[in-house]
Short mmCIF file of C-alpha atoms in Angstrom, two decimals:
data_model
loop_
_atom_site.label_atom_id
_atom_site.label_comp_id
_atom_site.label_asym_id
_atom_site.label_seq_id
_atom_site.Cartn_x
_atom_site.Cartn_y
_atom_site.Cartn_z
CA UNK A 17 -19.88 -14.38 20.98
CA UNK A 18 -20.35 -16.56 23.49
CA UNK A 19 -21.08 -20.15 23.57
CA UNK A 20 -21.57 -22.72 26.47
CA UNK A 21 -18.13 -23.40 26.35
CA UNK A 22 -16.63 -20.44 26.75
CA UNK A 23 -15.31 -19.09 30.41
CA UNK A 24 -14.17 -16.02 32.49
CA UNK A 25 -10.60 -14.74 32.01
CA UNK A 26 -8.59 -12.23 34.12
CA UNK A 27 -6.63 -10.03 31.44
CA UNK A 28 -5.16 -7.39 33.50
CA UNK A 29 -5.58 -3.97 35.61
CA UNK A 30 -7.99 -1.96 33.47
CA UNK A 31 -5.15 1.51 34.16
CA UNK A 32 -2.75 -0.91 32.16
CA UNK A 33 -4.96 0.62 28.96
CA UNK A 34 -5.11 4.05 27.95
CA UNK A 35 -8.26 5.49 27.60
CA UNK A 36 -8.82 5.28 23.61
CA UNK A 37 -6.07 2.51 23.14
CA UNK A 38 -5.83 -1.04 22.52
CA UNK A 39 -3.98 -4.00 24.11
CA UNK A 40 -3.02 -7.17 22.98
CA UNK A 41 -3.97 -10.28 24.79
CA UNK A 42 -2.76 -13.83 23.76
CA UNK A 43 -4.82 -17.02 25.26
CA UNK A 44 -3.57 -20.18 24.88
CA UNK A 45 -3.08 -20.24 20.55
CA UNK A 46 -5.73 -17.18 20.54
CA UNK A 47 -5.30 -13.99 20.63
CA UNK A 48 -7.73 -11.29 21.33
CA UNK A 49 -7.96 -7.24 21.23
CA UNK A 50 -9.05 -5.33 24.48
CA UNK A 51 -10.32 -1.69 23.96
CA UNK A 52 -10.38 1.39 26.65
CA UNK A 53 -13.23 3.61 24.62
CA UNK A 54 -14.75 6.56 25.86
CA UNK A 55 -18.10 3.91 26.17
CA UNK A 56 -16.38 1.20 28.12
CA UNK A 57 -14.12 -1.59 27.93
CA UNK A 58 -14.30 -4.09 24.88
CA UNK A 59 -12.81 -6.87 22.82
CA UNK A 60 -12.41 -8.40 19.84
CA UNK A 61 -10.73 -11.00 17.98
CA UNK A 62 -7.27 -10.00 18.08
CA UNK A 63 -6.39 -10.63 14.08
CA UNK A 64 -7.75 -8.40 11.39
CA UNK A 65 -10.45 -10.22 9.02
CA UNK A 66 -8.40 -8.69 5.81
CA UNK A 67 -4.97 -9.86 6.33
CA UNK A 68 -3.35 -11.54 10.06
CA UNK A 69 -2.25 -8.62 11.51
CA UNK A 70 -2.74 -7.36 15.51
CA UNK A 71 -5.01 -4.56 15.32
CA UNK A 72 -3.56 -4.29 19.18
CA UNK A 73 -0.77 -2.43 16.52
CA UNK A 74 -3.49 0.04 15.12
CA UNK A 75 -5.02 3.10 16.08
CA UNK A 76 -8.23 3.84 17.93
CA UNK A 77 -10.14 6.72 17.23
CA UNK A 78 -13.39 6.94 19.09
CA UNK A 79 -15.39 3.61 19.42
CA UNK A 80 -13.23 2.72 15.93
CA UNK A 81 -9.61 0.47 15.56
CA UNK A 82 -8.07 1.18 12.74
CA UNK A 83 -5.65 -2.04 10.93
CA UNK A 84 -2.04 -0.82 10.66
CA UNK A 85 -1.14 -2.82 7.86
CA UNK A 86 -4.16 -1.25 5.53
CA UNK A 87 -6.13 1.41 7.50
CA UNK A 88 -8.87 -0.97 6.97
CA UNK A 89 -11.48 0.06 9.91
CA UNK A 90 -14.09 -1.58 12.32
CA UNK A 91 -16.46 -0.14 15.13
CA UNK A 92 -15.47 -1.50 18.45
CA UNK A 93 -18.34 -2.38 20.41
CA UNK A 94 -20.05 -4.41 17.36
CA UNK A 95 -16.81 -5.51 15.75
CA UNK A 96 -18.36 -4.43 12.39
CA UNK A 97 -16.02 -3.26 8.74
CA UNK A 98 -16.60 -0.27 8.05
CA UNK A 99 -14.37 0.74 5.49
CA UNK A 100 -12.39 -1.32 2.30
CA UNK A 101 -10.50 -3.33 2.38
CA UNK A 102 -11.82 -5.36 5.07
CA UNK A 103 -15.38 -6.74 4.71
CA UNK A 104 -15.93 -9.39 7.16
CA UNK A 105 -16.78 -8.13 10.49
CA UNK A 106 -14.54 -9.31 13.91
CA UNK A 107 -15.98 -11.18 15.76
CA UNK A 108 -17.05 -9.31 19.58
CA UNK A 109 -16.63 -10.56 22.99
CA UNK A 110 -17.90 -9.79 26.50
CA UNK A 111 -15.90 -7.85 28.72
CA UNK A 112 -16.30 -6.91 32.69
CA UNK A 113 -14.14 -4.75 34.84
CA UNK A 114 -14.33 -6.19 38.52
CA UNK A 115 -12.08 -4.54 41.37
CA UNK A 116 -10.47 -2.68 39.01
CA UNK A 117 -9.81 -5.90 37.09
CA UNK A 118 -10.20 -6.52 33.12
CA UNK A 119 -12.05 -10.24 32.44
CA UNK A 120 -12.57 -11.52 29.50
CA UNK A 121 -15.56 -14.20 28.27
CA UNK A 122 -14.12 -16.69 25.17
CA UNK B 16 -28.87 6.96 -16.12
CA UNK B 17 -26.33 4.75 -15.85
CA UNK B 18 -26.39 1.08 -16.68
CA UNK B 19 -23.37 0.13 -17.56
CA UNK B 20 -19.71 0.51 -16.81
CA UNK B 21 -17.37 -0.79 -17.93
CA UNK B 22 -13.47 -0.32 -16.13
CA UNK B 23 -10.34 -0.92 -18.59
CA UNK B 24 -7.35 -2.31 -16.77
CA UNK B 25 -8.13 -5.77 -13.94
CA UNK B 26 -5.57 -4.88 -11.85
CA UNK B 27 -5.91 -3.32 -7.89
CA UNK B 28 -7.70 0.12 -8.81
CA UNK B 29 -10.16 -1.44 -11.31
CA UNK B 30 -11.05 -4.27 -9.27
CA UNK B 31 -12.12 -2.53 -6.27
CA UNK B 32 -14.15 -0.01 -8.13
CA UNK B 33 -16.03 -2.69 -9.62
CA UNK B 34 -16.66 -3.98 -6.09
CA UNK B 35 -17.49 -0.67 -4.20
CA UNK B 36 -19.54 -0.17 -7.20
CA UNK B 37 -21.46 -2.80 -6.28
CA UNK B 38 -21.46 -2.49 -2.57
CA UNK B 39 -22.61 0.83 -3.43
CA UNK B 40 -26.04 -0.84 -4.39
CA UNK B 41 -25.14 -0.26 -8.07
CA UNK B 42 -27.34 -2.81 -9.93
CA UNK B 43 -26.31 -2.17 -13.90
CA UNK B 44 -23.82 -4.14 -15.40
CA UNK B 45 -20.10 -3.62 -14.86
CA UNK B 46 -17.72 -5.08 -16.97
CA UNK B 47 -13.52 -5.28 -15.97
CA UNK B 48 -11.81 -6.23 -19.24
CA UNK B 49 -7.79 -6.99 -18.23
CA UNK B 50 -4.58 -8.11 -20.17
CA UNK B 51 -3.26 -10.53 -17.53
CA UNK B 52 -4.45 -14.04 -16.93
CA UNK B 53 -5.06 -13.42 -13.39
CA UNK B 54 -7.90 -11.78 -12.04
CA UNK B 55 -7.49 -8.58 -9.89
CA UNK B 56 -5.04 -8.55 -7.47
CA UNK B 57 -3.06 -6.47 -5.24
CA UNK B 58 0.49 -5.81 -6.13
CA UNK B 59 2.62 -4.83 -2.61
CA UNK B 60 3.40 -8.91 -1.85
CA UNK B 61 5.29 -9.51 -5.35
CA UNK B 62 8.20 -7.49 -3.95
CA UNK B 63 7.85 -8.73 -0.65
CA UNK B 64 5.94 -11.97 0.42
CA UNK B 65 6.08 -13.81 -2.77
CA UNK B 66 9.24 -13.23 -3.37
CA UNK B 67 10.68 -15.22 -0.14
CA UNK B 68 7.91 -17.87 -0.77
CA UNK B 69 5.37 -16.86 2.06
CA UNK B 70 2.52 -15.23 0.61
CA UNK B 71 1.10 -17.61 -2.25
CA UNK B 72 -0.19 -16.07 -5.69
CA UNK B 73 -4.31 -16.64 -4.51
CA UNK B 74 -3.64 -14.43 -1.20
CA UNK B 75 -3.10 -11.36 -3.33
CA UNK B 76 -6.40 -11.81 -5.12
CA UNK B 77 -8.42 -8.64 -4.01
CA UNK B 78 -11.34 -11.55 -3.30
CA UNK B 79 -11.75 -15.11 -4.23
CA UNK B 80 -12.05 -15.83 -7.76
CA UNK B 81 -15.91 -16.87 -7.66
CA UNK B 82 -16.98 -14.22 -6.26
CA UNK B 83 -16.77 -11.78 -9.27
CA UNK B 84 -19.14 -14.45 -11.40
CA UNK B 85 -21.13 -14.12 -7.61
CA UNK B 86 -21.46 -10.30 -7.82
CA UNK B 87 -22.06 -10.67 -11.09
CA UNK B 88 -19.24 -8.65 -12.69
CA UNK B 89 -18.14 -9.53 -15.72
CA UNK B 90 -14.58 -10.18 -15.70
CA UNK B 91 -12.53 -10.53 -19.11
CA UNK B 92 -9.41 -11.30 -18.70
CA UNK B 93 -6.08 -11.93 -21.54
CA UNK B 94 -8.02 -9.24 -23.62
CA UNK B 95 -7.11 -5.91 -22.67
CA UNK B 96 -8.94 -2.75 -24.51
CA UNK B 97 -7.38 -2.13 -27.87
CA UNK B 98 -9.34 1.64 -28.94
CA UNK B 99 -11.96 3.83 -27.23
CA UNK B 100 -14.63 5.55 -29.16
CA UNK B 101 -15.60 8.31 -26.80
CA UNK B 102 -18.44 9.80 -29.53
CA UNK B 103 -19.85 6.12 -29.65
CA UNK B 104 -19.01 5.06 -26.06
CA UNK B 105 -17.68 1.65 -27.23
CA UNK B 106 -14.41 0.32 -26.25
CA UNK B 107 -13.20 -2.53 -28.68
CA UNK B 108 -10.44 -5.48 -27.05
CA UNK B 109 -7.43 -7.03 -28.50
CA UNK B 110 -9.91 -9.90 -29.31
CA UNK B 111 -12.24 -7.13 -31.36
CA UNK B 112 -15.17 -8.14 -28.41
CA UNK B 113 -17.14 -4.57 -28.15
CA UNK B 114 -18.49 -2.70 -24.93
CA UNK B 115 -20.72 -0.34 -24.87
CA UNK B 116 -20.60 2.04 -21.57
CA UNK B 117 -22.57 4.56 -19.82
CA UNK B 118 -19.80 5.51 -17.85
CA UNK B 119 -15.68 4.67 -18.35
CA UNK B 120 -13.33 4.12 -15.94
CA UNK B 121 -9.09 4.21 -16.91
CA UNK B 122 -7.37 1.76 -14.58
CA UNK B 123 -4.60 1.06 -16.93
CA UNK B 124 -1.54 1.06 -14.18
CA UNK B 125 1.51 1.07 -16.10
CA UNK B 126 4.62 -0.43 -17.55
CA UNK B 127 7.90 -0.39 -16.10
CA UNK B 128 10.73 2.08 -17.45
CA UNK B 129 12.97 -0.10 -19.70
CA UNK B 130 16.36 -0.17 -19.15
CA UNK B 131 18.59 0.30 -22.58
CA UNK B 132 22.16 -0.78 -21.29
CA UNK B 133 23.65 -3.27 -23.95
CA UNK B 134 22.79 -6.63 -22.57
CA UNK B 135 19.41 -6.05 -21.25
CA UNK B 136 17.65 -8.46 -23.84
CA UNK B 137 19.65 -11.32 -22.24
CA UNK B 138 17.83 -14.14 -20.05
CA UNK B 139 17.93 -13.65 -16.20
CA UNK B 140 17.42 -9.24 -16.42
CA UNK B 141 13.85 -9.06 -15.27
CA UNK B 142 11.83 -6.14 -14.16
CA UNK B 143 8.86 -6.07 -11.72
CA UNK B 144 5.26 -5.41 -12.44
CA UNK B 145 3.17 -8.14 -11.78
CA UNK B 146 2.90 -11.74 -11.11
CA UNK B 147 4.75 -13.70 -13.90
CA UNK B 148 7.27 -11.42 -12.97
CA UNK B 149 7.22 -11.55 -9.55
CA UNK B 150 7.03 -15.69 -10.29
CA UNK B 151 10.00 -15.50 -12.92
CA UNK B 152 11.99 -13.34 -10.58
CA UNK B 153 11.38 -15.85 -7.36
CA UNK B 154 12.64 -18.76 -9.43
CA UNK B 155 15.79 -17.30 -9.46
CA UNK B 156 16.67 -16.40 -5.96
CA UNK B 157 18.30 -18.94 -4.08
CA UNK B 158 21.76 -18.99 -1.76
CA UNK B 159 24.55 -17.81 -3.51
CA UNK B 160 22.92 -16.93 -6.16
CA UNK B 161 24.83 -13.54 -7.31
CA UNK B 162 21.94 -10.62 -8.11
CA UNK B 163 22.59 -6.80 -8.97
CA UNK B 164 19.70 -4.62 -8.24
CA UNK B 165 19.12 -1.55 -10.52
CA UNK B 166 17.75 1.18 -9.22
CA UNK B 167 17.78 1.81 -5.19
CA UNK B 168 14.10 2.90 -5.26
CA UNK B 169 11.55 0.97 -2.99
CA UNK B 170 10.71 -1.63 -5.32
CA UNK B 171 14.71 -2.28 -5.77
CA UNK B 172 15.06 -1.88 -2.11
CA UNK B 173 12.54 -4.23 -1.94
CA UNK B 174 13.74 -6.71 -3.99
CA UNK B 175 17.28 -6.57 -2.37
CA UNK B 176 15.99 -7.45 1.18
CA UNK B 177 14.01 -10.65 -0.32
CA UNK B 178 17.25 -12.00 -2.14
CA UNK B 179 19.27 -11.33 0.64
CA UNK B 180 16.44 -13.41 3.16
CA UNK B 181 16.83 -15.66 -0.05
CA UNK B 182 20.52 -16.15 0.60
CA UNK B 183 22.00 -14.49 -2.39
CA UNK B 184 24.66 -12.05 -2.51
CA UNK B 185 23.05 -9.01 -3.69
CA UNK B 186 24.85 -5.35 -5.23
CA UNK B 187 22.25 -2.47 -5.44
CA UNK B 188 23.47 0.31 -8.13
CA UNK B 189 22.09 3.69 -8.06
CA UNK B 190 22.29 6.93 -10.13
CA UNK B 191 21.81 9.39 -7.34
CA UNK B 192 24.67 9.99 -4.54
CA UNK B 193 22.33 8.62 -2.12
CA UNK B 194 18.52 6.00 -1.74
CA UNK B 195 15.37 7.64 -2.05
CA UNK B 196 16.77 11.10 -2.30
CA UNK B 197 13.88 12.83 -3.84
CA UNK B 198 11.46 11.74 -1.36
CA UNK B 199 13.68 11.01 1.56
CA UNK B 200 16.46 13.54 3.61
CA UNK B 201 19.53 12.30 4.23
CA UNK B 202 19.11 11.36 7.54
CA UNK B 203 16.69 8.79 6.33
CA UNK B 204 18.61 7.63 3.38
CA UNK B 205 21.32 6.73 5.64
CA UNK B 206 19.48 4.64 7.92
CA UNK B 207 18.17 2.59 5.57
CA UNK B 208 21.32 2.38 3.99
CA UNK B 209 23.03 0.85 7.23
CA UNK B 210 20.75 -1.73 7.69
CA UNK B 211 21.07 -3.01 4.38
CA UNK B 212 24.43 -2.81 4.27
CA UNK B 213 24.41 -4.76 8.11
CA UNK B 214 22.22 -7.44 6.36
CA UNK B 215 25.01 -7.88 3.50
CA UNK B 216 23.95 -5.46 0.72
CA UNK B 217 26.95 -4.14 -1.36
CA UNK B 218 25.68 -0.47 -2.62
CA UNK B 219 27.17 1.21 -5.70
CA UNK B 220 25.97 4.68 -5.71
CA UNK B 221 26.22 7.41 -8.26
CA UNK B 222 26.62 4.68 -10.56
CA UNK B 223 25.38 3.07 -13.41
CA UNK B 224 25.12 -0.21 -15.68
CA UNK B 225 27.19 0.49 -18.89
CA UNK B 226 26.61 -3.05 -20.15
CA UNK B 227 25.57 -6.54 -19.08
CA UNK B 228 28.35 -9.10 -20.10
CA UNK B 229 27.06 -12.59 -20.86
CA UNK B 230 26.79 -15.66 -23.78
CA UNK B 231 23.33 -16.36 -23.28
CA UNK B 232 22.36 -15.20 -19.42
CA UNK B 233 23.95 -12.74 -17.56
CA UNK B 234 27.34 -13.23 -16.03
CA UNK B 235 28.45 -9.93 -14.82
CA UNK B 236 27.56 -6.21 -14.91
CA UNK B 237 29.84 -3.27 -16.08
CA UNK B 238 29.18 -0.12 -14.33
CA UNK B 239 30.05 3.47 -15.75
CA UNK B 240 32.66 3.58 -12.44
CA UNK B 241 34.52 0.89 -14.65
CA UNK B 242 34.11 -1.53 -11.60
CA UNK B 243 32.77 -5.13 -12.62
CA UNK B 244 30.42 -7.33 -10.22
CA UNK B 245 29.73 -10.77 -11.48
CA UNK B 246 26.24 -11.53 -12.05
CA UNK B 247 23.68 -14.24 -12.65
CA UNK B 248 20.51 -12.19 -11.95
CA UNK B 249 19.86 -8.94 -13.13
CA UNK B 250 16.50 -7.26 -12.04
CA UNK B 251 15.69 -3.87 -12.98
CA UNK B 252 13.86 -1.43 -10.84
CA UNK B 253 13.68 2.04 -12.06
CA UNK B 254 10.15 3.41 -11.95
CA UNK B 255 6.78 3.44 -13.82
CA UNK B 256 5.85 4.59 -16.79
CA UNK B 257 1.95 5.54 -16.58
CA UNK B 258 -0.06 4.02 -18.72
CA UNK B 259 -2.01 6.79 -20.66
CA UNK B 260 -1.67 5.42 -24.29
CA UNK B 261 -5.42 4.15 -24.59
CA UNK B 262 -6.46 7.21 -23.57
CA UNK B 263 -4.18 9.68 -25.06
CA UNK B 264 -5.11 8.11 -28.58
CA UNK B 265 -9.06 8.64 -27.46
CA UNK B 266 -8.33 11.91 -27.48
CA UNK B 267 -8.06 12.57 -23.40
CA UNK B 268 -6.05 14.92 -22.28
CA UNK B 269 -2.91 13.28 -20.82
CA UNK B 270 0.38 15.12 -19.33
CA UNK B 271 2.43 12.10 -17.93
CA UNK B 272 -0.75 11.17 -16.56
CA UNK B 273 -4.49 10.92 -17.18
CA UNK B 274 -5.36 14.48 -16.19
CA UNK B 275 -8.45 14.30 -14.27
CA UNK B 276 -10.27 16.52 -11.60
CA UNK B 277 -10.98 16.11 -8.10
CA UNK B 278 -13.69 13.58 -8.55
CA UNK B 279 -11.33 11.29 -10.89
CA UNK B 280 -13.23 12.66 -13.47
CA UNK B 281 -11.23 12.89 -16.97
CA UNK B 282 -11.52 15.72 -19.87
CA UNK B 283 -14.45 13.73 -20.77
CA UNK B 284 -17.34 13.84 -17.85
CA UNK B 285 -18.09 10.02 -18.78
CA UNK B 286 -14.82 9.09 -18.20
CA UNK B 287 -12.67 8.65 -15.22
CA UNK B 288 -9.54 7.65 -14.34
CA UNK B 289 -7.84 5.96 -11.21
CA UNK B 290 -5.06 4.49 -9.53
CA UNK B 291 -1.45 4.84 -11.02
CA UNK B 292 -2.23 5.97 -14.70
CA UNK B 293 -4.30 8.87 -13.15
CA UNK B 294 -3.12 12.47 -12.63
CA UNK B 295 -5.78 13.54 -10.00
CA UNK B 296 -6.90 16.53 -8.89
CA UNK B 297 -5.81 16.46 -4.86
CA UNK B 298 -8.36 18.84 -2.91
CA UNK B 299 -6.88 19.12 0.16
CA UNK B 300 -3.04 19.87 -1.20
CA UNK B 301 -4.50 22.23 -4.64
CA UNK B 302 -2.45 20.03 -6.86
CA UNK B 303 -2.73 17.60 -9.35
CA UNK B 304 -1.04 14.18 -7.97
CA UNK B 305 -0.01 11.11 -9.88
CA UNK B 306 0.71 8.79 -7.67
CA UNK B 307 1.67 4.59 -7.59
CA UNK B 308 0.21 3.24 -4.12
CA UNK B 309 -2.09 0.74 -2.70
CA UNK B 310 -3.65 3.72 -1.19
CA UNK B 311 -4.44 5.49 -4.28
CA UNK B 312 -5.82 2.27 -6.18
CA UNK B 313 -8.08 2.10 -3.12
CA UNK B 314 -8.98 5.43 -2.78
CA UNK B 315 -9.42 6.78 -6.15
CA UNK B 316 -11.35 3.81 -6.70
CA UNK B 317 -14.02 4.53 -3.75
CA UNK B 318 -13.99 8.09 -5.35
CA UNK B 319 -14.57 6.82 -8.57
CA UNK B 320 -17.30 4.62 -7.73
CA UNK B 321 -18.51 6.98 -5.36
CA UNK B 322 -19.51 9.91 -8.03
CA UNK B 323 -20.86 7.52 -10.69
CA UNK B 324 -23.43 6.84 -7.75
CA UNK B 325 -24.06 10.71 -7.52
CA UNK B 326 -22.38 10.91 -4.92
CA UNK B 327 -20.00 13.96 -4.64
CA UNK B 328 -16.90 13.00 -2.33
CA UNK B 329 -13.71 14.89 -3.66
CA UNK B 330 -10.08 13.19 -3.37
CA UNK B 331 -8.46 14.47 -0.52
CA UNK B 332 -6.18 11.89 0.77
CA UNK B 333 -2.80 12.63 2.24
CA UNK B 334 -0.83 9.74 0.51
CA UNK B 335 0.62 7.08 2.54
CA UNK B 336 3.05 4.41 1.66
CA UNK B 337 4.67 1.31 2.95
CA UNK B 338 6.85 -0.64 2.47
CA UNK B 339 8.83 -3.35 4.20
CA UNK B 340 12.31 -4.53 3.80
CA UNK B 341 13.60 -7.80 6.10
CA UNK B 342 11.66 -7.43 9.33
CA UNK B 343 11.68 -3.69 8.82
CA UNK B 344 8.78 -1.77 8.23
CA UNK B 345 8.86 1.78 6.51
CA UNK B 346 5.69 4.40 6.63
CA UNK B 347 5.91 7.67 4.45
CA UNK B 348 2.47 10.15 5.71
CA UNK B 349 2.18 13.17 3.31
CA UNK B 350 5.30 14.13 1.69
CA UNK B 351 9.12 14.94 3.56
CA UNK B 352 9.75 18.71 2.05
CA UNK B 353 13.29 17.97 1.73
CA UNK B 354 14.79 21.96 2.12
CA UNK B 355 13.34 22.77 6.04
CA UNK B 356 14.39 21.19 8.74
CA UNK B 357 13.29 17.90 10.65
CA UNK B 358 12.20 16.88 14.27
CA UNK B 359 13.30 13.19 15.04
CA UNK B 360 11.84 10.83 18.14
CA UNK B 361 13.52 7.56 19.00
CA UNK B 362 16.61 6.80 19.78
CA UNK B 363 17.39 4.04 17.67
CA UNK B 364 16.21 1.67 14.77
CA UNK B 365 15.68 -1.08 17.59
CA UNK B 366 12.93 1.16 19.02
CA UNK B 367 12.06 2.89 16.13
CA UNK B 368 12.58 6.03 14.90
CA UNK B 369 10.10 8.70 12.92
CA UNK B 370 11.14 11.40 11.31
CA UNK B 371 8.55 14.93 10.62
CA UNK B 372 8.82 17.57 8.33
CA UNK B 373 7.60 21.16 9.35
CA UNK B 374 6.39 23.67 6.85
CA UNK B 375 4.77 27.14 8.49
CA UNK B 376 3.68 25.54 11.58
CA UNK B 377 1.89 22.65 9.96
CA UNK B 378 3.32 19.41 9.67
CA UNK B 379 3.38 18.21 6.05
CA UNK B 380 5.24 14.59 5.78
CA UNK B 381 6.56 12.02 8.49
CA UNK B 382 8.50 8.97 7.69
CA UNK B 383 8.66 5.83 10.41
CA UNK B 384 11.59 3.40 10.42
CA UNK B 385 10.91 0.31 12.75
CA UNK B 386 10.71 -3.05 13.22
CA UNK B 387 7.45 -4.26 12.37
CA UNK B 388 4.20 -2.33 13.20
CA UNK B 389 5.86 -0.79 16.12
CA UNK B 390 5.35 2.97 15.15
CA UNK B 391 2.62 2.19 12.94
CA UNK B 392 -0.22 3.77 15.58
CA UNK B 393 2.32 7.34 16.09
CA UNK B 394 2.67 7.20 12.19
CA UNK B 395 -1.00 7.18 11.55
CA UNK B 396 -1.73 10.14 14.19
CA UNK B 397 1.35 11.75 11.82
CA UNK B 398 -1.45 11.72 8.89
CA UNK B 399 -3.93 12.89 10.66
CA UNK B 400 -2.63 15.95 12.35
CA UNK B 401 -2.05 16.25 8.24
CA UNK B 402 -5.39 15.88 7.05
CA UNK B 403 -6.69 17.64 10.01
CA UNK B 404 -4.25 21.11 9.19
CA UNK B 405 -3.50 21.14 13.06
CA UNK B 406 -0.57 23.98 13.93
CA UNK B 407 2.59 22.11 15.38
CA UNK B 408 6.19 23.31 15.80
CA UNK B 409 9.49 21.04 15.31
CA UNK B 410 10.17 21.49 19.39
CA UNK B 411 7.16 20.03 20.40
CA UNK B 412 7.72 17.12 17.64
CA UNK B 413 11.07 16.59 19.25
CA UNK B 414 9.99 16.46 23.51
CA UNK B 415 10.24 12.62 23.70
CA UNK B 416 7.62 13.33 26.90
CA UNK B 417 4.65 14.61 24.23
CA UNK B 418 1.93 12.19 23.23
CA UNK B 419 1.91 12.51 19.42
CA UNK B 420 -1.79 11.64 19.89
CA UNK B 421 -2.77 14.51 22.05
CA UNK B 422 -2.09 16.70 19.15
CA UNK B 423 -5.33 15.45 17.85
CA UNK B 424 -7.41 17.17 20.53
CA UNK B 425 -6.45 20.86 19.24
#
């Protein structure tokens, strides 16, 4: 969900995130979760929508991220909440890989 | 056809079942009967964040208070169910209101097991089950208060940690010879005791309270061993008695829990039981289990709501539990087999430790102890290894080079 004020930011080397895994990325006072999945790289808000918890500590299974605190699940590409206790969707952000580096638009 | 669901107990499980029924498209009447003054809330913060003041009561609520009305869920607080007539399919409350049902859900939780030592009725002796208890205790945790915790189980240890964080002098009295001896192997008990001692907790193991001294409020406690500990506050955490009286009086089958099949149906097909009060058949482990956990409240709410909606989703969860003590997060998946050998990954508690229990080449339980969520991912993989019944060996699990997640692809 980019808007007119969003810019592209360098996250780091794509090789830093194992396949089927997630990494935390902080940008000033915001935090994001950057994913490497079988369907490619994605980015969402970094905190679970249920309670403040870094999703980057959670487990990625296929294209689903599970919050480590209560095991609430979100679909990574769409940010959609998939199972209780989470019911509010995550915001998603565009990600691109250029020359092996990850860029995030936020 | 089901057009009226009555849920007895407006706690976590009951509240979640009501919300799930709505989200699954149930359009009939949902009535939620609660004995407390608060709308449904999650209990884990009561012995943790609420005690140290980093969370407010409202943050424990399952949903914002107005949502019950918005979702058309009729919430009756301060009015517990008093009797159930299974033949007439009616529930009568304390205030003599009656509610007819097509399907009934017991989510009656339980009550604290009461201590019986002399002096238990003095003021400043507390137990901890609900928000009111938590608030009462929280007011008494301040610097240099002498706090004696009775029971070295999860609640007792969480309260001890919170009291230390509030600057209290804390003693824990546990009748077992080590902490958490029914669920954890000795090596795990030792790790937990060590980090509590490093924070300043004094343990009195293989000991019990014989008497609490005091004029009006607590002054000291006398232990069976003859030791006497000065005390301003005594907090009792010695377990839960499942809330089964109402079900038993109604004529349902009860055996240390309301006995249910794998769909959480009790001995009457129109009646379900979920959460702390239910002893349901766990399809995966092929046995009846009564569990007291956040996960169990969630999962059995899901199983019962699904079944009411005509789906057949059997309860097959691998039990999962967490506790926070200071900065440490401890998680347990499955059951540790205390008679077998264990694999251990990790070098020290700062990096985090994870213990695995293997029986017949299958993982049956795993415990992680780590600062924050450092090992949450690994523990979750362990839970999935149990769920998927994947073959593993102690040697593999002991190998620090092995990427645990790779085992899932077997």
